[in-house]
Short mmCIF file of C-alpha atoms in Angstrom, two decimals:
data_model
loop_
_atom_site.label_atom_id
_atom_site.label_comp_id
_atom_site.label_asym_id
_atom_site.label_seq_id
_atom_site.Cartn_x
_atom_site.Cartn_y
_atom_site.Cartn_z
CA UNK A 190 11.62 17.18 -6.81
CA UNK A 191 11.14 18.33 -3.12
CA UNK A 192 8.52 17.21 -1.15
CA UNK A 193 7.68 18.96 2.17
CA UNK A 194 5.48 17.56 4.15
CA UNK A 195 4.33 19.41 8.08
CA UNK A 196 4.82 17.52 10.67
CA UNK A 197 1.72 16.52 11.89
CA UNK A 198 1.99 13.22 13.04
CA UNK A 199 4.68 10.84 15.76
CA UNK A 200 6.59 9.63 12.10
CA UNK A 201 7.20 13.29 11.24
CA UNK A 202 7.72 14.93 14.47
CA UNK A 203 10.44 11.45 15.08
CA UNK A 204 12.59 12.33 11.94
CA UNK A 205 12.18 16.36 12.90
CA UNK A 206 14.07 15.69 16.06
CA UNK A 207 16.16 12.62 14.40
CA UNK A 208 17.70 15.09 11.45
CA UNK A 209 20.29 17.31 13.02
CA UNK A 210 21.74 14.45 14.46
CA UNK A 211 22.27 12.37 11.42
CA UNK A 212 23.44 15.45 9.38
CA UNK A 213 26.24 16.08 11.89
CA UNK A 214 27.21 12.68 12.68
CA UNK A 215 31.04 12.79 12.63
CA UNK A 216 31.24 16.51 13.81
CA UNK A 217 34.00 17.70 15.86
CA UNK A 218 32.24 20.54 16.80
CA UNK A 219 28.41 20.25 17.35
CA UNK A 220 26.49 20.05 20.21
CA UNK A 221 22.98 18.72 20.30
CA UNK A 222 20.33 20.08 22.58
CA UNK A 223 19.06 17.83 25.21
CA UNK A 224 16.76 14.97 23.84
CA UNK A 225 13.99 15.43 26.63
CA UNK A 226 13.96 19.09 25.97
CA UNK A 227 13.70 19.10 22.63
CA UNK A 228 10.52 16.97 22.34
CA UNK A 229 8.42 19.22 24.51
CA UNK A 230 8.45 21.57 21.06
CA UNK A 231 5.81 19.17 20.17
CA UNK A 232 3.66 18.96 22.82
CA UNK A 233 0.46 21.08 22.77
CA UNK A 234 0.21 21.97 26.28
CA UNK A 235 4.47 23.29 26.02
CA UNK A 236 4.23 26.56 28.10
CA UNK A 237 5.61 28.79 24.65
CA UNK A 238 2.84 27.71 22.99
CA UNK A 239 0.49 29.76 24.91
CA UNK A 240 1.74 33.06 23.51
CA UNK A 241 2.71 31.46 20.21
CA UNK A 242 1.84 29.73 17.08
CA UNK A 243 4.13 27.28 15.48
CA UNK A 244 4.50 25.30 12.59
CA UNK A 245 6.72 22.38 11.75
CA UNK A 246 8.15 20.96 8.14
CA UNK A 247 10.48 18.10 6.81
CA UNK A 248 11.99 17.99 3.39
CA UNK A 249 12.00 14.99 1.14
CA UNK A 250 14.07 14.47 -2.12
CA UNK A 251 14.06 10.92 -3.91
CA UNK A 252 12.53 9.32 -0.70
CA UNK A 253 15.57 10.79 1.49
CA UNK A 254 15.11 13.17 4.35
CA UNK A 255 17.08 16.31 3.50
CA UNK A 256 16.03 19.06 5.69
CA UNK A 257 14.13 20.65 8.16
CA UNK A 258 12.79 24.42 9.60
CA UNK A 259 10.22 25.43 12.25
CA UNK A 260 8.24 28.35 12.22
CA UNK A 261 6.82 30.70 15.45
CA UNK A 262 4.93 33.87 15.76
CA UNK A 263 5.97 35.00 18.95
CA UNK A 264 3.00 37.34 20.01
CA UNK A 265 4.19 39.05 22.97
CA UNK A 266 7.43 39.92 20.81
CA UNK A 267 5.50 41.64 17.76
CA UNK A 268 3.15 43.46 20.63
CA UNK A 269 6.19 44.67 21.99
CA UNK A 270 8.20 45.85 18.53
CA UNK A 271 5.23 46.60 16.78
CA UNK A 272 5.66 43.46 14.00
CA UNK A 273 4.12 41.18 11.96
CA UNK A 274 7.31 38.55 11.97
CA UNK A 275 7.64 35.06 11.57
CA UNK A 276 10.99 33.65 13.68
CA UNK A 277 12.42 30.92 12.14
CA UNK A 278 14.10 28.21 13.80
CA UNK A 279 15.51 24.42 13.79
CA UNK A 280 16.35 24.85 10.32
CA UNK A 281 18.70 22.35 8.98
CA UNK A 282 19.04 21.47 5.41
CA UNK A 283 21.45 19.67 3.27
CA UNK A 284 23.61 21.66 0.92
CA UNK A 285 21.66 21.86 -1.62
CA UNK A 286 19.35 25.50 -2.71
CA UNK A 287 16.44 23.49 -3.81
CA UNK A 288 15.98 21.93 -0.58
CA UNK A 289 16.53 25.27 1.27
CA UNK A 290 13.86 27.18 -1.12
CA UNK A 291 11.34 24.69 -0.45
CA UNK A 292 11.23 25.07 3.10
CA UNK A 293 11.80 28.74 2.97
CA UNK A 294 8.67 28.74 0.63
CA UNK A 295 6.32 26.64 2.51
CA UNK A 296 7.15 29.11 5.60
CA UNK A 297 6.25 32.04 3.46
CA UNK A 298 3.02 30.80 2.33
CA UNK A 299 2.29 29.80 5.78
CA UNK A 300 3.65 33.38 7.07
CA UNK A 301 1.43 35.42 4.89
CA UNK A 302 -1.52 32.91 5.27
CA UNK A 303 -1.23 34.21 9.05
CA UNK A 304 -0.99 38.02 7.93
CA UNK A 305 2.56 38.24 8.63
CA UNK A 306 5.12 40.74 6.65
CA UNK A 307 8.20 39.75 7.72
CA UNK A 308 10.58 36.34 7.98
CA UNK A 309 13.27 36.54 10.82
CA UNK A 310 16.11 34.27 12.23
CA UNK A 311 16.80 32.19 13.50
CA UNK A 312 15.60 32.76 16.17
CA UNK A 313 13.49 30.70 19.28
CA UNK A 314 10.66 31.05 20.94
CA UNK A 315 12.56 33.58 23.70
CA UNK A 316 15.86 35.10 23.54
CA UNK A 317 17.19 32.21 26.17
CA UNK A 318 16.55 30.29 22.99
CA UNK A 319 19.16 29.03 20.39
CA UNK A 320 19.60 31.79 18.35
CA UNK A 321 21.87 33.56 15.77
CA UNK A 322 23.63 31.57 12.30
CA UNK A 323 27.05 30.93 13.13
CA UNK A 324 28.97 32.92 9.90
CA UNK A 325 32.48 32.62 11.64
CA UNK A 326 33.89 30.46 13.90
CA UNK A 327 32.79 26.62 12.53
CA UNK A 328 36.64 25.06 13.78
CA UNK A 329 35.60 25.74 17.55
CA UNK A 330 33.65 23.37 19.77
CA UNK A 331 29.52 24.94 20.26
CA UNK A 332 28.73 25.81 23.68
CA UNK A 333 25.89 23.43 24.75
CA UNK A 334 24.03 26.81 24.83
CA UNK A 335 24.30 27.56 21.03
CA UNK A 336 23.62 26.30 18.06
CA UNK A 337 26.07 25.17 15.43
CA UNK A 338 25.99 24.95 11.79
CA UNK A 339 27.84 24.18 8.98
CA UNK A 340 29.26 27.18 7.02
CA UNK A 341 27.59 26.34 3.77
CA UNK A 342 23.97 27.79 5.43
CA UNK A 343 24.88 31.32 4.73
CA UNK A 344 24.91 30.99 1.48
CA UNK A 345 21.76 29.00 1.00
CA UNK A 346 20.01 31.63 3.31
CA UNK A 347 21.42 34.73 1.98
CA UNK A 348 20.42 33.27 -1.72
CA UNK A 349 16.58 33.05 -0.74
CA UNK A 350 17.02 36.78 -0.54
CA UNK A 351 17.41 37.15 3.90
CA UNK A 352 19.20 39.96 5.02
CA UNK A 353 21.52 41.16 8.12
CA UNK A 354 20.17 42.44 10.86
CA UNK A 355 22.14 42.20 13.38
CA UNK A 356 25.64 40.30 14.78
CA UNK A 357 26.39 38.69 17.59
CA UNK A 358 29.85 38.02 18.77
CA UNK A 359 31.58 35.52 21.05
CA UNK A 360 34.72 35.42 23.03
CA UNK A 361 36.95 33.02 24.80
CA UNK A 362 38.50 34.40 27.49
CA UNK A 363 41.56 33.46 29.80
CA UNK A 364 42.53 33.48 33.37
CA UNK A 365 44.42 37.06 34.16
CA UNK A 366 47.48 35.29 35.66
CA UNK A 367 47.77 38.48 37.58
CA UNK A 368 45.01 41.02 38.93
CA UNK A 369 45.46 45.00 38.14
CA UNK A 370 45.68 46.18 42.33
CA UNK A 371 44.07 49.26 41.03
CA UNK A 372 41.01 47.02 39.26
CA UNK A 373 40.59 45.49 42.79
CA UNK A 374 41.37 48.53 44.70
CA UNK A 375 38.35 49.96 42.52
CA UNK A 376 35.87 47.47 43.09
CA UNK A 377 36.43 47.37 47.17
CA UNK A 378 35.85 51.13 46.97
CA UNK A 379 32.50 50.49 45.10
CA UNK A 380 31.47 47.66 47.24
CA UNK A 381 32.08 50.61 50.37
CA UNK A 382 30.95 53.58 48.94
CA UNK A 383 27.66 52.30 47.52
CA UNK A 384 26.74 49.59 50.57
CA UNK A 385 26.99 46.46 48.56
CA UNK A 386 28.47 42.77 49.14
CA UNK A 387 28.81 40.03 46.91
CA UNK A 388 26.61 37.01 48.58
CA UNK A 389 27.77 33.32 49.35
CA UNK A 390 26.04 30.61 49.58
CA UNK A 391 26.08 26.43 50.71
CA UNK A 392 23.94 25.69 48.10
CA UNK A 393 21.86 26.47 44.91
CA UNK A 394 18.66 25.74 46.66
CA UNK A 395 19.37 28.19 49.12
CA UNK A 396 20.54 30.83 46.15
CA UNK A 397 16.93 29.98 44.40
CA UNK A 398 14.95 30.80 47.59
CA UNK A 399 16.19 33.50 48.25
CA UNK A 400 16.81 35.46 45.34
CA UNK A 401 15.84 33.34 42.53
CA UNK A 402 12.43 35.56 41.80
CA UNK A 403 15.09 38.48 41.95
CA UNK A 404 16.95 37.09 39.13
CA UNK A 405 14.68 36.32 36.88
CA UNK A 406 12.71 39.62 37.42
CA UNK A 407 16.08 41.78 36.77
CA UNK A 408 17.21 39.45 33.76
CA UNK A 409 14.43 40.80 32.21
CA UNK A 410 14.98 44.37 33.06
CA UNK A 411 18.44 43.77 31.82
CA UNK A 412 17.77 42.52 28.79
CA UNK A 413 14.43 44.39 28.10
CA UNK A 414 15.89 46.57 24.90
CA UNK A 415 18.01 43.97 23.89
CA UNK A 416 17.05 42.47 20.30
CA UNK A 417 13.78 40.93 20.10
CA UNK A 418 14.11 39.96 23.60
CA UNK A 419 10.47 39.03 25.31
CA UNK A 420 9.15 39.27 28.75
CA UNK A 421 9.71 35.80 30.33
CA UNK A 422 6.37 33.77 31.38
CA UNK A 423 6.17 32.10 35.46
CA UNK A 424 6.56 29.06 33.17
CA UNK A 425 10.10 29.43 31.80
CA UNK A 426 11.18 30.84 35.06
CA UNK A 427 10.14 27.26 36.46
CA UNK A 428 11.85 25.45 33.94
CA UNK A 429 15.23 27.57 34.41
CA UNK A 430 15.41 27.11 37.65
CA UNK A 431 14.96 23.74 37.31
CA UNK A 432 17.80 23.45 34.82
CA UNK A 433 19.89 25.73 37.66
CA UNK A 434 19.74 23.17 40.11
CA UNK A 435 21.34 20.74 37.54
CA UNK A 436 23.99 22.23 36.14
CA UNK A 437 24.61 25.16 38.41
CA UNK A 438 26.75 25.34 41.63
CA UNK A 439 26.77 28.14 44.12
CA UNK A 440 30.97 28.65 43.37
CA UNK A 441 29.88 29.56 39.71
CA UNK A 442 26.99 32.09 40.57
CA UNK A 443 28.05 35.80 41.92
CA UNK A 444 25.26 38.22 42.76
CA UNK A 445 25.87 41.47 44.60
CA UNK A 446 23.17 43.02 46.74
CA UNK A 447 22.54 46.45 48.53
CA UNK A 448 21.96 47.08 52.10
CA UNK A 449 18.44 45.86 51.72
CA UNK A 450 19.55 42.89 50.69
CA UNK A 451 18.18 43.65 47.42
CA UNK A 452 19.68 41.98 44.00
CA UNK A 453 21.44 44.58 41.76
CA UNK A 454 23.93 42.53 39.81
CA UNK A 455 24.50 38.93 38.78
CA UNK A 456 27.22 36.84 36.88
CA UNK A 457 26.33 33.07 36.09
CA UNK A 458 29.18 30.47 34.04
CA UNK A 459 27.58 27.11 33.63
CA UNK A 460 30.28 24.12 33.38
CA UNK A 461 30.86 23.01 29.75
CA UNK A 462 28.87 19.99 29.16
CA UNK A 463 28.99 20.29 25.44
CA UNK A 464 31.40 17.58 24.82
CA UNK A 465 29.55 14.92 26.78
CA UNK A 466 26.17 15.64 24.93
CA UNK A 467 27.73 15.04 21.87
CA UNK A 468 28.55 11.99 22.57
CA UNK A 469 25.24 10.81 23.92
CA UNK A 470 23.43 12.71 21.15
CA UNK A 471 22.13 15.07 23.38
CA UNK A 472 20.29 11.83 25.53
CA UNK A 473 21.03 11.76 29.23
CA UNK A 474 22.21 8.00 29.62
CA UNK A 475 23.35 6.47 32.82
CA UNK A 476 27.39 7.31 30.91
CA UNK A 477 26.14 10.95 30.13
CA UNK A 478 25.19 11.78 33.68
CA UNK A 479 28.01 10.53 35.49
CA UNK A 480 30.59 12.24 32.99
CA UNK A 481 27.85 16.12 34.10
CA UNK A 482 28.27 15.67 37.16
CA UNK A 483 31.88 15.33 37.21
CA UNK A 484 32.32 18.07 34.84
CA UNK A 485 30.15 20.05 37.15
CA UNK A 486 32.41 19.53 40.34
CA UNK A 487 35.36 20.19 38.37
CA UNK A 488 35.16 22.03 34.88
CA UNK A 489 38.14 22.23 32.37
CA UNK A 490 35.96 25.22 31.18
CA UNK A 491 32.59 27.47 32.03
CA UNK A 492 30.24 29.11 29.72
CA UNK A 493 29.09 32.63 30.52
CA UNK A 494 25.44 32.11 30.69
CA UNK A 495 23.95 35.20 32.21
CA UNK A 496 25.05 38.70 33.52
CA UNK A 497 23.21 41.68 34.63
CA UNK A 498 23.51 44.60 35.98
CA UNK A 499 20.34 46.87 37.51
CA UNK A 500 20.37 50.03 35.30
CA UNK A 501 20.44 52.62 38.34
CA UNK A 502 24.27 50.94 38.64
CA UNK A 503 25.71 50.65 35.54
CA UNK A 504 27.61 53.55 35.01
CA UNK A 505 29.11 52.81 38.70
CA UNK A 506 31.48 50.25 38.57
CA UNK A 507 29.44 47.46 39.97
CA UNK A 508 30.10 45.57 36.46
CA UNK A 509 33.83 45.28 37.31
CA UNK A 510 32.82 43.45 40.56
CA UNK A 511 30.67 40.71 38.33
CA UNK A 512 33.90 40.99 36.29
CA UNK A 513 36.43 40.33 38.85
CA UNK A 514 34.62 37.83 40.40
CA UNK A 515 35.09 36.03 37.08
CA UNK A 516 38.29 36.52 37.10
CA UNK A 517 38.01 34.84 41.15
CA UNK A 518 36.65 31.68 39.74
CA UNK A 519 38.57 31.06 36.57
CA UNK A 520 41.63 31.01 38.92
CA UNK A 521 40.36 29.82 41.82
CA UNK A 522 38.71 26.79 40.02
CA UNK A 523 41.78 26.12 37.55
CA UNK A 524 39.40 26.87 34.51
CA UNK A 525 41.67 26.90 31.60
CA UNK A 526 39.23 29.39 29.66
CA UNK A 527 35.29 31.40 29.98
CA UNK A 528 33.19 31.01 26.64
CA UNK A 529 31.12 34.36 26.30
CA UNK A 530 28.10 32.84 24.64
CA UNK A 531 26.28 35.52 22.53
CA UNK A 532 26.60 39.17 22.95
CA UNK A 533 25.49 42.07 20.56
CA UNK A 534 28.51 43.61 18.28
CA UNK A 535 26.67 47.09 19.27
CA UNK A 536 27.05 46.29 22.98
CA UNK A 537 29.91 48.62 23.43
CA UNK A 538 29.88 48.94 27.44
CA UNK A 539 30.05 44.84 27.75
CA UNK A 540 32.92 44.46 24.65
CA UNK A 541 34.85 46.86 26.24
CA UNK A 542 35.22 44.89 29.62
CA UNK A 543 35.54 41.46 27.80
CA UNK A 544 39.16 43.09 26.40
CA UNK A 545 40.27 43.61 29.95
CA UNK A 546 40.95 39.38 29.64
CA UNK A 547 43.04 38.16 27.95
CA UNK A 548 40.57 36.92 24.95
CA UNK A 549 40.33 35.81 21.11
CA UNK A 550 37.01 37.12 19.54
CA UNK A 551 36.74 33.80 17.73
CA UNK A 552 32.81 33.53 16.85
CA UNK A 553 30.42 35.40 15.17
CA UNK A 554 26.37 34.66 14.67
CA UNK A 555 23.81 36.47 12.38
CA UNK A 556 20.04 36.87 12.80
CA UNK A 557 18.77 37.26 9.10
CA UNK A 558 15.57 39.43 8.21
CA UNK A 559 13.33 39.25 4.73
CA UNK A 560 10.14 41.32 3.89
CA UNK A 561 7.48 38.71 2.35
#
């Protein structure tokens, strides 16, 4: 027998956080989020909860915690696609179907009590969230920016009767030993011909002052009619540029600007921290800070958080600058390799100028959709 029972209380919420990182203990390959980050989810004043409501469950069987799943309806997302949909998230279960089903029916019944339609996921509360069950992929190390799972959840999610919607892929991708003169030749003529220069700076604070407004407001242009992508809030603008100024240097950051010294393109790799997370289960002890910063100064490998290009350019070669300038810092900085992170199967235009790398397409992640 299954008991669920909502977390509603500092003994629940505890072993909510607590259960991913008992389930994986021994794995090679995940990555916890970060301790301090992960609490806020409870917190009534967090900024998503302002434009969302959330619910929370465990699962018990014979007195033994055994799984896990949060649910959010995200209403600036179902104004904007015209929904009813419950995302869910943080769903972690043993293998076991009975487990699963309970916590998939408890979401249901709170879904529909809420005048929902649809279940979707998983999927966070924005699409900078953790998002997308990995189906492909489980003997590679998780980016600290993605979740892992084990490879039995597709079958206990598929069972309950979820559905594809869409696939994400990810790529690792290695240093070109030698740049194409006519790929550089190209960019330098689109750099001249359409008055634009890739900026420099000493320092992140100096990047965030000047154009960190910029980059915010075109990452969501960018990404506006991407999948269930939302408008982001002043509030997680904040709290990304706080997390900029830790794990974010000026070599790793590449925007290109017009003559009015106006932002049209951006490419940001964030050091690979995943490693040293998992061994401080996702805390940031004294041990797990030194170990950031020095992968920070000098990476083994980067993780391709965010690129954008303004739409007016993108048919204009400006993404083979952000490209190239890749290319720069994998060399320059002796990175053995560049972990894509998620991008859309359907995204053609960026696949297409991932293969320019050398690469392996080694990942794959699934957002899952059920009518209730």
């Amino acid at each position: 027998m299954v008991a669920i029972v909502e977390c509603n209380n500092k003994k629940e919420q505890k072993n909510f956080l607590k259960f991913p990182i008992n389930l994986y203990k021994g794995s090679k390959y995940f990555v916890p989020p970060l301790h301090i980050d992960e609490k806020k989810i409870f917190s009534p004043t967090y900024h998503y909860h302002k434009t969302s409501k959330v619910i929370f469950f465990n699962a018990y069987k014979d007195g033994k915690h055994v799984g896990r799943i949060q649910g959010i309806i995200s209403y600036p997302s179902n104004e904007k696609w015209n929904q009813k949909r419950v995302r869910f998230t943080r769903f972690d279960s043993i293998n076991d179907k009975e487990v699963s089903n309970a916590l998939f029916d408890a979401l249901t019944k709170w879904a529909k009590e809420n005048g929902m339609e649809e279940i979707n996921g998983p999927l966070g509360y924005s699409d900078l969230e953790r998002e997308g069950l990995l189906i492909e992929g489980f003997n590679y190390d998780s980016t600290f920016e993605e979740q892992y799972n084990y490879d039995y959840y597709q079958e206990l999610i598929e069972s309950y009767g979820f559905k594809k919607e869409v696939d994400w892929v990810e790529r690792r991708l290695y240093p070109i030993d030698s740049i194409n003169p006519k790929i550089e030749k190209l960019v330098n003529f689109v750099l001249k011909e359409q008055n634009l220069r890739i900026c420099r700076f000493k320092n992140i604070n100096e990047l965030i002052r000047k154009y960190g407004n910029e980059l915010f407001d075109l990452i969501d242009l960018t990404y506006n009619n991407l999948y269930q992508t939302v408008p982001l809030t002043k509030e997680q603008v904040k709290e990304l540029i706080n997390m900029f100024k830790i794990i974010v240097t000026p070599f790793y950051c590449r925007l290109v600007v017009d003559k009015d010294d106006k932002l049209v393109a951006f490419g940001v790799c964030f050091p690979s921290i995943g490693k040293i997370l998992r061994h401080s289960k996702g805390k940031l002890t004294p041990t797990a800070i030194i170990r950031i910063l020095k992968a920070i100064r000098k990476p083994k490998s980067v993780d391709l958080g965010l690129i954008g290009v303004y739409p007016k350019y993108l048919n204009n070669g400006v993404a083979w600058v952000i490209l190239l300038e890749l290319s720069k810092i994998m060399n320059e900085g002796n990175i053995k390799y560049c972990e894509t992170n998620l991008t859309l199967e359907n995204n053609l235009a960026i696949q297409n100028c991932f293969r320019k790398f050398p690469n392996i397409l080694h990942k794959r992640r699934r957002a899952y959709i059920k009518k209730i």
